[in-house]
PDB file of C-alpha atoms in Angstrom:
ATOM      1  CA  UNK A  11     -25.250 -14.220  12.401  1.00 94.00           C
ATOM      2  CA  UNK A  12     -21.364 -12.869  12.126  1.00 98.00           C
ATOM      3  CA  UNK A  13     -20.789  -9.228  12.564  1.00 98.00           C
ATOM      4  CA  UNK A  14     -20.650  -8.686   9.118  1.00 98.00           C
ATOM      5  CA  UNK A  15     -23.453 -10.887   8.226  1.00 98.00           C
ATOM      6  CA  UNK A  16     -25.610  -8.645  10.847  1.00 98.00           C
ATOM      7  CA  UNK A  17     -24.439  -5.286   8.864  1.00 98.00           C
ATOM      8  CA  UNK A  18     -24.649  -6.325   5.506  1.00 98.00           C
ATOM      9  CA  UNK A  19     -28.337  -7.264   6.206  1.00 98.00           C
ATOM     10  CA  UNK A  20     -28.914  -4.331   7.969  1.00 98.00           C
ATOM     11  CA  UNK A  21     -27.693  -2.549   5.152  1.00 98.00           C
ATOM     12  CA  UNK A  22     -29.367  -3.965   2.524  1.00 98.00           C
ATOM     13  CA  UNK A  23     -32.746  -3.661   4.594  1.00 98.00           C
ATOM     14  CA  UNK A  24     -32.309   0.039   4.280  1.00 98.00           C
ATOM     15  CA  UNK A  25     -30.524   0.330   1.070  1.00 97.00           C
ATOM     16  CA  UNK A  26     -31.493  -2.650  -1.449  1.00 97.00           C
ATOM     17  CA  UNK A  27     -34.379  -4.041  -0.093  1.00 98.00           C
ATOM     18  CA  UNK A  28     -36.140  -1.065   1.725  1.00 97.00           C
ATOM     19  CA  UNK A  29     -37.757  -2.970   4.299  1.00 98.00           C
ATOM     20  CA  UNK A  30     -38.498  -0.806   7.028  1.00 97.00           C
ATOM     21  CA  UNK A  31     -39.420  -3.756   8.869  1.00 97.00           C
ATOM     22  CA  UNK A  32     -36.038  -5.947   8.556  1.00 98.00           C
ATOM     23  CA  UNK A  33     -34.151  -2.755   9.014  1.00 98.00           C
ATOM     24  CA  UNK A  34     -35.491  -2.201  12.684  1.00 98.00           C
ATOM     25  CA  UNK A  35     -34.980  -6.122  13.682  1.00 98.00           C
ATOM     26  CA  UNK A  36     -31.237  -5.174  13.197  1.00 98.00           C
ATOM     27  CA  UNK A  37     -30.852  -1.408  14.210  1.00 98.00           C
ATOM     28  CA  UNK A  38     -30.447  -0.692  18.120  1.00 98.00           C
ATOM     29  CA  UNK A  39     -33.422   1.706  19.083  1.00 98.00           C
ATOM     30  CA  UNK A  40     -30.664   3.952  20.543  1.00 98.00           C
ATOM     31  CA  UNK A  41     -28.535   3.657  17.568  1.00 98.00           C
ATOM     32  CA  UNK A  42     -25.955   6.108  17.000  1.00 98.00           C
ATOM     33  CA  UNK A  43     -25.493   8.310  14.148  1.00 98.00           C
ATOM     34  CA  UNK A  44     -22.356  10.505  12.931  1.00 98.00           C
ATOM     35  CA  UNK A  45     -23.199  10.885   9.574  1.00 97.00           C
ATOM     36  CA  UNK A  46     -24.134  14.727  10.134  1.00 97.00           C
ATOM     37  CA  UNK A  47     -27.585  15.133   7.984  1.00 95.00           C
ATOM     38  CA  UNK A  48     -29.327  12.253  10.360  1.00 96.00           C
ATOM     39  CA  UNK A  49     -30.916  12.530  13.572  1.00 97.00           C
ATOM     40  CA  UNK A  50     -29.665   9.851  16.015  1.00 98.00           C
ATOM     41  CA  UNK A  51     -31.622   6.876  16.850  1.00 98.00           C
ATOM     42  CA  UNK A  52     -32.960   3.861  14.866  1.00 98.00           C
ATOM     43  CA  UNK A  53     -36.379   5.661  14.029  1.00 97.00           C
ATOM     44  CA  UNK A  54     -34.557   8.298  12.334  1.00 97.00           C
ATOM     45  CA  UNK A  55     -32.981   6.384   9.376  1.00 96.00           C
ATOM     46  CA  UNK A  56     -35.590   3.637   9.311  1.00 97.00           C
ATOM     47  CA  UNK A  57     -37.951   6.875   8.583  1.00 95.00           C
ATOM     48  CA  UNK A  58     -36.232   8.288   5.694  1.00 92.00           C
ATOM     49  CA  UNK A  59     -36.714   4.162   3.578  1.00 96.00           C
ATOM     50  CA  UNK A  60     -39.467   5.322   1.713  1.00 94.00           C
ATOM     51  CA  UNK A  61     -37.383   8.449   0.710  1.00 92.00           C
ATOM     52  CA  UNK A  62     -34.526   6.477  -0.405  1.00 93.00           C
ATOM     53  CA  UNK A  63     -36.914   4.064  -2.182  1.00 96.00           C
ATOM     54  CA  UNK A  64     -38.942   6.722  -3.809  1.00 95.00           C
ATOM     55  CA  UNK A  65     -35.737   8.365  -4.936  1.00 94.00           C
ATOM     56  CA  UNK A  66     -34.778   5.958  -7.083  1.00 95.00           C
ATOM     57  CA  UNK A  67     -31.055   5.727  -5.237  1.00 96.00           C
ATOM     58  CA  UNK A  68     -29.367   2.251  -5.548  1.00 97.00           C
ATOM     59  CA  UNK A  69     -26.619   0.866  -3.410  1.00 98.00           C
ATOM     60  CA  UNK A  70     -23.198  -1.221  -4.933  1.00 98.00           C
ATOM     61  CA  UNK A  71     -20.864  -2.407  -2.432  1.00 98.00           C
ATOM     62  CA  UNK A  72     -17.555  -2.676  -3.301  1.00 98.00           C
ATOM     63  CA  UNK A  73     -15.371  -4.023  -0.578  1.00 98.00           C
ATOM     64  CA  UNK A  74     -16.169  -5.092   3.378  1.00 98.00           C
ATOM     65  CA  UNK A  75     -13.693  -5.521   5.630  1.00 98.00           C
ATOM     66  CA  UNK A  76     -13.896  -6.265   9.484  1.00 98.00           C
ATOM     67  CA  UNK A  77     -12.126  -6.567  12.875  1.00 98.00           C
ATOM     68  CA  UNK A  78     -13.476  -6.816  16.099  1.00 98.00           C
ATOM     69  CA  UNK A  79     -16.952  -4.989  16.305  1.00 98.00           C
ATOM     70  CA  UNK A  80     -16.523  -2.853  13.299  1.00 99.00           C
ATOM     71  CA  UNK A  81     -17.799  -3.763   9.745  1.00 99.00           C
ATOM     72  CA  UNK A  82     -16.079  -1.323   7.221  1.00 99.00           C
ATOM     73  CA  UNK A  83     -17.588  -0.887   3.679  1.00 99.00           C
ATOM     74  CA  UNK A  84     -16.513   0.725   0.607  1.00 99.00           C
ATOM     75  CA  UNK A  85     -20.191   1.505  -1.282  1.00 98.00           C
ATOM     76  CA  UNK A  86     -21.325   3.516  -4.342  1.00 98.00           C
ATOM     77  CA  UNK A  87     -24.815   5.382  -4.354  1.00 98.00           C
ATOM     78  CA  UNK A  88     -26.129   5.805  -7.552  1.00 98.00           C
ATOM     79  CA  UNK A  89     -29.369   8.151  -8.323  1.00 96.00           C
ATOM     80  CA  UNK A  90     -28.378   9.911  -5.309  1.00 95.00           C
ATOM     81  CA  UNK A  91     -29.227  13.671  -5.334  1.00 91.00           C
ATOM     82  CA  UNK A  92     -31.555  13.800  -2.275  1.00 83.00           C
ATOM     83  CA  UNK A  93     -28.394  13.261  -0.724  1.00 85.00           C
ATOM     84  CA  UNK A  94     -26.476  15.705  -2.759  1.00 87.00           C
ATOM     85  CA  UNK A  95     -24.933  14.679  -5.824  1.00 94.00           C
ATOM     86  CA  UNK A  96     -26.326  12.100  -8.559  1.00 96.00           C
ATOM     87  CA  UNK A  97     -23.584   9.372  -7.159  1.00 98.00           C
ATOM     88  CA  UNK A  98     -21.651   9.563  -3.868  1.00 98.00           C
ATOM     89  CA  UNK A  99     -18.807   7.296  -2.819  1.00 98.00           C
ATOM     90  CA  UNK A 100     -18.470   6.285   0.421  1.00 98.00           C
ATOM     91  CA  UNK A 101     -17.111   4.333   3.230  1.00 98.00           C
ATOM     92  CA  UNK A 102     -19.693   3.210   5.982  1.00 98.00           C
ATOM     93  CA  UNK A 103     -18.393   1.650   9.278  1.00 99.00           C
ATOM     94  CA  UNK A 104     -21.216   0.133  11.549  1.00 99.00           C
ATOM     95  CA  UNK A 105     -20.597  -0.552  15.308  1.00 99.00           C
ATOM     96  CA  UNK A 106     -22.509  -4.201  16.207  1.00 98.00           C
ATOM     97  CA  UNK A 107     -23.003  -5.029  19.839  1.00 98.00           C
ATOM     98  CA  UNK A 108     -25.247  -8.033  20.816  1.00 98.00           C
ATOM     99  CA  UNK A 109     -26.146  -9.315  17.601  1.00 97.00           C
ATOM    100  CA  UNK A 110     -27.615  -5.306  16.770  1.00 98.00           C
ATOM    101  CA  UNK A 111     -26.113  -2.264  14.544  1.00 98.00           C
ATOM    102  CA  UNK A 112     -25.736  -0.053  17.624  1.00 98.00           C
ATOM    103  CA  UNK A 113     -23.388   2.759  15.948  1.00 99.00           C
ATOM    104  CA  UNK A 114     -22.753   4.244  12.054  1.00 98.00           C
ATOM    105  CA  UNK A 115     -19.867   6.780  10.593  1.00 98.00           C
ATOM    106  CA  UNK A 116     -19.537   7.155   7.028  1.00 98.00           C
ATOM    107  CA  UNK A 117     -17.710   9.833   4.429  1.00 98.00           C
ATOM    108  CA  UNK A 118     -19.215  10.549   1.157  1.00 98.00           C
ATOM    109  CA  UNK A 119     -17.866  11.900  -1.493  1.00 98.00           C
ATOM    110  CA  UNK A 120     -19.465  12.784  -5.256  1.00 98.00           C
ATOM    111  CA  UNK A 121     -17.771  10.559  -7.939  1.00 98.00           C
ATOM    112  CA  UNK A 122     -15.139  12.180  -9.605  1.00 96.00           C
ATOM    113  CA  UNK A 123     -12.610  10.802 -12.539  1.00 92.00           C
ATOM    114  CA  UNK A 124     -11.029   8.713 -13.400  1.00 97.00           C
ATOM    115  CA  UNK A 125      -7.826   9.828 -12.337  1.00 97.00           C
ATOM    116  CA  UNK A 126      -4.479  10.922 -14.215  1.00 96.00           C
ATOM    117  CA  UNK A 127      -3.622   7.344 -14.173  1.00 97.00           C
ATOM    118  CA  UNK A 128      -6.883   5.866 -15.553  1.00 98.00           C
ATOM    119  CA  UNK A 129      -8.352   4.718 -12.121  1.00 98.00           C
ATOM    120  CA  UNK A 130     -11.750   5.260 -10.641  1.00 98.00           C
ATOM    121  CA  UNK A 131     -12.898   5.849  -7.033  1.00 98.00           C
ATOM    122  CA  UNK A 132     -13.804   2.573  -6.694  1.00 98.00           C
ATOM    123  CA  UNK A 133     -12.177   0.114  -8.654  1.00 98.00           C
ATOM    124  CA  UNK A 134      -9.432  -2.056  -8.151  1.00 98.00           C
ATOM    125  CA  UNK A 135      -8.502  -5.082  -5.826  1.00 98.00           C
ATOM    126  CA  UNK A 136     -11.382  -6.563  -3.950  1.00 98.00           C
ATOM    127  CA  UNK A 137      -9.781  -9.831  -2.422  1.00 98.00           C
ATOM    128  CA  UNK A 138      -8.958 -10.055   1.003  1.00 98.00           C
ATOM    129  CA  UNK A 139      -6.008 -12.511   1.589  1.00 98.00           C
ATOM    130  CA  UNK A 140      -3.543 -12.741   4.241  1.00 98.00           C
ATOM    131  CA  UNK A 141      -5.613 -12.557   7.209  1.00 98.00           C
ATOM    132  CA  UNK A 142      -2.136 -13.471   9.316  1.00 98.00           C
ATOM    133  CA  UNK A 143      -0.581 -10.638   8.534  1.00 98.00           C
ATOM    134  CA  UNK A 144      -3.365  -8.407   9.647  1.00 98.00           C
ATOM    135  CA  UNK A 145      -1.639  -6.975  12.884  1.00 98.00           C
ATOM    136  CA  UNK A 146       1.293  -6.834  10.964  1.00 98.00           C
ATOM    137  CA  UNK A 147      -0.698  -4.693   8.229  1.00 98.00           C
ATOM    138  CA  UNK A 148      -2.175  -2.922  10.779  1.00 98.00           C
ATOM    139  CA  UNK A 149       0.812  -1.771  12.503  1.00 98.00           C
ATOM    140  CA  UNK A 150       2.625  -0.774   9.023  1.00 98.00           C
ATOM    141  CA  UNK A 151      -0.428   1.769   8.290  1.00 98.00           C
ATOM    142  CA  UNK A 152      -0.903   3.171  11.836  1.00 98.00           C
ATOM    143  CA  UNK A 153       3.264   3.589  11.516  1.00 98.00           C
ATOM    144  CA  UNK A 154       2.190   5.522   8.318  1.00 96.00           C
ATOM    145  CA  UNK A 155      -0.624   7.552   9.146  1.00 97.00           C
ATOM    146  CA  UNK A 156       1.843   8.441  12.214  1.00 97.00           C
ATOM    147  CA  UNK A 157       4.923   9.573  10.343  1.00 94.00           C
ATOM    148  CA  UNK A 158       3.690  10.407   7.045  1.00 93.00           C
ATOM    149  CA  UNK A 159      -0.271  12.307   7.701  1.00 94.00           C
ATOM    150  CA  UNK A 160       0.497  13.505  10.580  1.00 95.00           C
ATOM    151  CA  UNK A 161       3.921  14.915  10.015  1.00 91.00           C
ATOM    152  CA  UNK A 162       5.752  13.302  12.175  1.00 94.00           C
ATOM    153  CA  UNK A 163       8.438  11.787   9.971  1.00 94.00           C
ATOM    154  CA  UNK A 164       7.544  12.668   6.520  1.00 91.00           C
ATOM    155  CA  UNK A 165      10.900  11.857   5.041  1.00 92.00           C
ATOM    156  CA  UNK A 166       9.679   8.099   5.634  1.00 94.00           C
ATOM    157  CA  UNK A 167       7.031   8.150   3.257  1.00 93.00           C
ATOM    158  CA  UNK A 168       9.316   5.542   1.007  1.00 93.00           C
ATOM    159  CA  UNK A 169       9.601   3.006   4.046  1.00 95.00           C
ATOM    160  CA  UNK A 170       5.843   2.803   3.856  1.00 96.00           C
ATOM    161  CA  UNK A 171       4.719   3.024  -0.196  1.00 96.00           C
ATOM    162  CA  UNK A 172       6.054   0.971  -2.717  1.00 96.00           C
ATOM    163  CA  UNK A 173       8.458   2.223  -4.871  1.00 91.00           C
ATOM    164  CA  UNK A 174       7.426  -0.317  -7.305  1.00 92.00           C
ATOM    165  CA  UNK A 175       3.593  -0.338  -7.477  1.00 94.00           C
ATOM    166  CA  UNK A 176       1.340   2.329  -5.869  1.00 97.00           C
ATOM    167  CA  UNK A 177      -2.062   2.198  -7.453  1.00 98.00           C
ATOM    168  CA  UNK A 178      -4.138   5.853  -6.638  1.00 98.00           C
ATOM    169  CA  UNK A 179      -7.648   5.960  -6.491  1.00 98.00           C
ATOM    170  CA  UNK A 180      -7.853   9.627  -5.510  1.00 97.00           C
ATOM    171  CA  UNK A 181      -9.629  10.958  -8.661  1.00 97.00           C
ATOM    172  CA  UNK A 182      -6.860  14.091  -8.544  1.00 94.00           C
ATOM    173  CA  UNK A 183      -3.940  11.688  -8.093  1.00 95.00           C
ATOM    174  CA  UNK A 184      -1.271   9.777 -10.304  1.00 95.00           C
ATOM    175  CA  UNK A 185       0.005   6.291  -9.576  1.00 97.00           C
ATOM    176  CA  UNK A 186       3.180   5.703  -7.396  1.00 94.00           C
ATOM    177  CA  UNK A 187       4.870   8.155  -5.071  1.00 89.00           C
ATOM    178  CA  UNK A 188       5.504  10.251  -7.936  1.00 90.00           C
ATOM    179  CA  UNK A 189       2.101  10.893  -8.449  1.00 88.00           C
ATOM    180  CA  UNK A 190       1.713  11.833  -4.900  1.00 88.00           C
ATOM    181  CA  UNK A 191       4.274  14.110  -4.497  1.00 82.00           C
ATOM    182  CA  UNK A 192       3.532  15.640  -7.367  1.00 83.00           C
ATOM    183  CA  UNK A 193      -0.215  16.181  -6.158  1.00 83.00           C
ATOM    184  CA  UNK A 194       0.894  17.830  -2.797  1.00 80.00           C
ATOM    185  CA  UNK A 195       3.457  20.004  -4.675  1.00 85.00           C
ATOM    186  CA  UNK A 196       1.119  21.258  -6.608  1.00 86.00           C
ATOM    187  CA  UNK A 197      -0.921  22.134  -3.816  1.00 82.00           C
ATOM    188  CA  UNK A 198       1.831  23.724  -1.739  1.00 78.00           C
ATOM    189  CA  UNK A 199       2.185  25.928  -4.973  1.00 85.00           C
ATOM    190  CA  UNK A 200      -1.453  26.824  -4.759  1.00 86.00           C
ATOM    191  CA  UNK A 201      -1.633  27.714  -0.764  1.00 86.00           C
ATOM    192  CA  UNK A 202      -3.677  24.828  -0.396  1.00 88.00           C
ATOM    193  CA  UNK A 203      -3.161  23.470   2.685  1.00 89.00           C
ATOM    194  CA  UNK A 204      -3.826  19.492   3.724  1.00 91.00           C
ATOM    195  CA  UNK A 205      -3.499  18.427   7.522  1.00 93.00           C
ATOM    196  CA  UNK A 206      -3.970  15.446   8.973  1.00 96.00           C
ATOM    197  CA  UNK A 207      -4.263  16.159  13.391  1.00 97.00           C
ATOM    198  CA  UNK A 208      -6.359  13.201  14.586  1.00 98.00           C
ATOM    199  CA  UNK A 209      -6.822   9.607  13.552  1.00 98.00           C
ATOM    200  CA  UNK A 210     -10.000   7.917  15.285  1.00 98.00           C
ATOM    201  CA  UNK A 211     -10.085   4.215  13.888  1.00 98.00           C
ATOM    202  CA  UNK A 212      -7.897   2.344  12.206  1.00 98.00           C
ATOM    203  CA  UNK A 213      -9.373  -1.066  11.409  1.00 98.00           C
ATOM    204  CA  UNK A 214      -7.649  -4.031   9.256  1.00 98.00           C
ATOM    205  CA  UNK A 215      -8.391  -7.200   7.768  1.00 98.00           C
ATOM    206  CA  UNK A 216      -5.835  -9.006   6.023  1.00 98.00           C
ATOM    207  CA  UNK A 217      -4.318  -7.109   3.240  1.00 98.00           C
ATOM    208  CA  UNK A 218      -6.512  -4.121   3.830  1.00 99.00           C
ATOM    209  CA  UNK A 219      -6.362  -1.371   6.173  1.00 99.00           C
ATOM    210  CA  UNK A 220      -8.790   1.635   6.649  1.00 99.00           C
ATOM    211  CA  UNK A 221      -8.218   4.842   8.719  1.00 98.00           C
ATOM    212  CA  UNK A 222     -10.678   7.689   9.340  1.00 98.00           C
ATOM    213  CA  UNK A 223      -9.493  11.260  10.493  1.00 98.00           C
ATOM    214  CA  UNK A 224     -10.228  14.687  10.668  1.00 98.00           C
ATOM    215  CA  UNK A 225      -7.951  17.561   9.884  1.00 97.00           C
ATOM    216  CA  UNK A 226      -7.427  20.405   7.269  1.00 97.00           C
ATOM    217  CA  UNK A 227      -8.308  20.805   3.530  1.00 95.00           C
ATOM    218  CA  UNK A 228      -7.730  24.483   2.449  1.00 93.00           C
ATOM    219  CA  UNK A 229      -9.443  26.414   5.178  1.00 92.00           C
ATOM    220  CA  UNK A 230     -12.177  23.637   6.179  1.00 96.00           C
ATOM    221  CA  UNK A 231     -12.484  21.045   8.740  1.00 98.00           C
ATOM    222  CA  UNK A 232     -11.791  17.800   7.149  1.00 98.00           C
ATOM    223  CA  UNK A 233     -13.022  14.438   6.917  1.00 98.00           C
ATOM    224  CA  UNK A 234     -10.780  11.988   5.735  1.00 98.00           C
ATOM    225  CA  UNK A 235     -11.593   8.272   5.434  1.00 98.00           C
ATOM    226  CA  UNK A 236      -8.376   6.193   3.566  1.00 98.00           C
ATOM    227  CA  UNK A 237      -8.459   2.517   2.802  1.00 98.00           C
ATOM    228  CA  UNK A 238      -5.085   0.680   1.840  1.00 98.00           C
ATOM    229  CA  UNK A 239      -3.930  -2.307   0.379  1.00 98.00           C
ATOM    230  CA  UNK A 240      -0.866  -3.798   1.896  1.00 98.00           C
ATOM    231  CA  UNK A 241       1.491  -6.637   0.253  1.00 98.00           C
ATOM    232  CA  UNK A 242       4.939  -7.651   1.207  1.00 97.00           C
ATOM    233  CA  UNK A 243       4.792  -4.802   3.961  1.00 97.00           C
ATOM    234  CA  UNK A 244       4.741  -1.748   1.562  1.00 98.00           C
ATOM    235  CA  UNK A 245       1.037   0.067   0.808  1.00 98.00           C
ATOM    236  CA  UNK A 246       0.332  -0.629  -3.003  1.00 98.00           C
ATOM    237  CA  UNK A 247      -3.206   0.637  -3.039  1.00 98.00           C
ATOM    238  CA  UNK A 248      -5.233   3.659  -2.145  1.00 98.00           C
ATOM    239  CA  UNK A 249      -8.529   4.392  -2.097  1.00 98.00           C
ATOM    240  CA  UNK A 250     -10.438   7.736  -0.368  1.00 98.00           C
ATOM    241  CA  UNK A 251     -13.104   9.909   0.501  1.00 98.00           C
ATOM    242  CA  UNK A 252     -12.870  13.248   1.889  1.00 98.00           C
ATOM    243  CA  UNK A 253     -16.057  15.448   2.790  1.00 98.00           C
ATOM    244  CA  UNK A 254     -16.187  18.955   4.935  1.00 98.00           C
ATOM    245  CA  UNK A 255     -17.432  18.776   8.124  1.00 98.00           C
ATOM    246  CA  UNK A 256     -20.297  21.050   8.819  1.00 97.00           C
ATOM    247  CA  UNK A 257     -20.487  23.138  11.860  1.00 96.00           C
ATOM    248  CA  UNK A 258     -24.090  22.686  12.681  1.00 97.00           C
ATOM    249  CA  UNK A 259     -25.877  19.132  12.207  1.00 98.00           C
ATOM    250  CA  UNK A 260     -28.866  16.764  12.920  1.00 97.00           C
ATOM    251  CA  UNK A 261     -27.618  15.512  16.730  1.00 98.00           C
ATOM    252  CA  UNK A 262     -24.863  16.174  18.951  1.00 98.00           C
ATOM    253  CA  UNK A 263     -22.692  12.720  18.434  1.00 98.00           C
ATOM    254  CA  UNK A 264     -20.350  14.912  16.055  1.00 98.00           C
ATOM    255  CA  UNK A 265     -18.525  13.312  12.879  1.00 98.00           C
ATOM    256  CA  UNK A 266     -16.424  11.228  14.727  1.00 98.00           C
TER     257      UNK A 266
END
C-alpha cells in the first residue's frame, strides 16, 4: 500500500467501518497521539470504536493531500457530540513509518456558517493538479506564513494573496484581501488579539498547501491548522480550523 492508501484505510477502520480489528493491523502499538482528549498508544483509540459506532458519528472526507510521510486530511464529523459539538471540522495528519500509522495531530473545530461571502468550512476546490509546482507552492506559503502570520513583513500580504480571487472559508471571513483585512480590523477594534509564534509542519501537494501552528487567539493558546490553494503563485483559497489548547490532557506528547 501507498502512504495514503495505508491512512485512508486506517481511517476508515476506525471511522466508517469500525473494525477494531482492521484498525490495529494498521496502527503502530506505540502510536502517537496529539489530539489532547486521547491517551497515546494504538489500544487507546482502537478502544473508544465501539463508542464512536454506538454514537452514531459519521466521517466525510473532503480533501487528502500528502508529501513525504505525512497524509493530511480535511474531514467532517457529523453526529458528533461525544466529542463536543453535533459536527466538528477538522484536519487530521497521520505520520506512516513501515507500512504502519505510527503518529496522529488533528484540529477540530464545530461547524460554523456559511460565511459573509456564502462559503462553508468545507467546500470548495477538491482537485489536486500541478504536482510540479509543489516545492514551488510550498515555498510561496512558508514565505507567507513567514512574513504575513508571523509578522515579519506584513506589508507583503499582497505579494502572497491574489488580488483577483481569494476564496475564504473561515466561517467569520469575506472573500479577497478585503475581507481579511476587514476581519482583523475589526478585531484590533475589539482588543482581540491573533498571533501566530510557531509553525510546526508545513506539508504540500501540488496546488495545495497546509500549515499547522500554535499561537494567540484573545487570551488563549492557539491551535491553528490552515490549508491553501495556490495557482499562478498567488494563494486563492483558504480553508481553517482553530481550537484552544488545553493545559492539562490525556498524555504528555502535547498538541504539537
Amino acid at each position: 500500500m501507498t502512504i495514503t492508501e495505508t491512512v485512508l484505510n486506517a481511517f476508515s477502520a476506525l471511522f466508517i467501518q469500525f473494525d477494531p480489528e482492521a484498525a490495529s493491523a494498521l496502527l503502530a502499538p506505540d502510536y502517537i497521539q496529539h489530539n489532547p482528549a486521547v491517551p497515546t498508544g494504538a489500544a487507546a483509540i482502537v478502544g473508544f470504536v465501539p463508542v464512536i459506532q454506538q454514537s452514531g458519528m459519521t466521517a466525510n472526507t473532503h480533501r487528502v493531500i500528502t508529501e513525504g510521510d505525512l497524509v493530511v486530511m480535511h474531514n467532517t464529523f457529523d453526529n458528533a457530540q461525544a466529542f463536543g459539538a453535533e459536527t466538528l471540522v477538522a484536519f487530521d495528519v497521520f505520520r506512516v513509518a513501515d507500512g504502519k500509522v505510527v503518529e496522529h495531530w488533528d484540529n477540530l473545530q464545530p461547524l460554523s456558517g456559511p460565511n459573509p461571502s456564502g462559503r462553508t468550512m468545507t467546500d470548495g476546490a477538491t482537485e489536486i493538479v500541478g504536482r510540479e509546482k509543489t516545492a514551488e507552492n510550498k515555498a510561496l506559503v512558508s514565505a507567507f506564513v513567514s512574513d504575513v502570520l508571523h509578522g515579519k513583513a506584513p506589508e507583503k500580504i499582497g505579494e502572497y494573496i491574489s488580488a483577483e480571487s481569494y476564496a475564504q472559508h473561515n466561517p467569520q471571513i469575506a472573500d479577497g484581501l478585503e475581507g481579511l483585512g476587514g476581519a482583523l480590523q475589526m478585531m484590533a477594534e475589539a482588543g482581540i488579539e491573533m498571533r501566530y509564534d510557531a509553525t510546526h509542519m508545513i506539508v504540500a501537494d501540488g496546488n495545495f498547501v497546509f500549515a499547522a501552528s500554535e499561537g494567540v487567539l484573545g487570551e488563549a493558546h492557539t491551535a491553528f491548522f490552515d490549508l491553501f490553494r495556490v495557482e499562478d503563485g498567488k494563494i486563492v483559497e483558504h480553508w481553517d480550523t482553530v481550537s484552544e489548547i488545553p493545559a492539562e490532557m490525556a498524555h504528555e506528547n502535547g498538541k504539537f
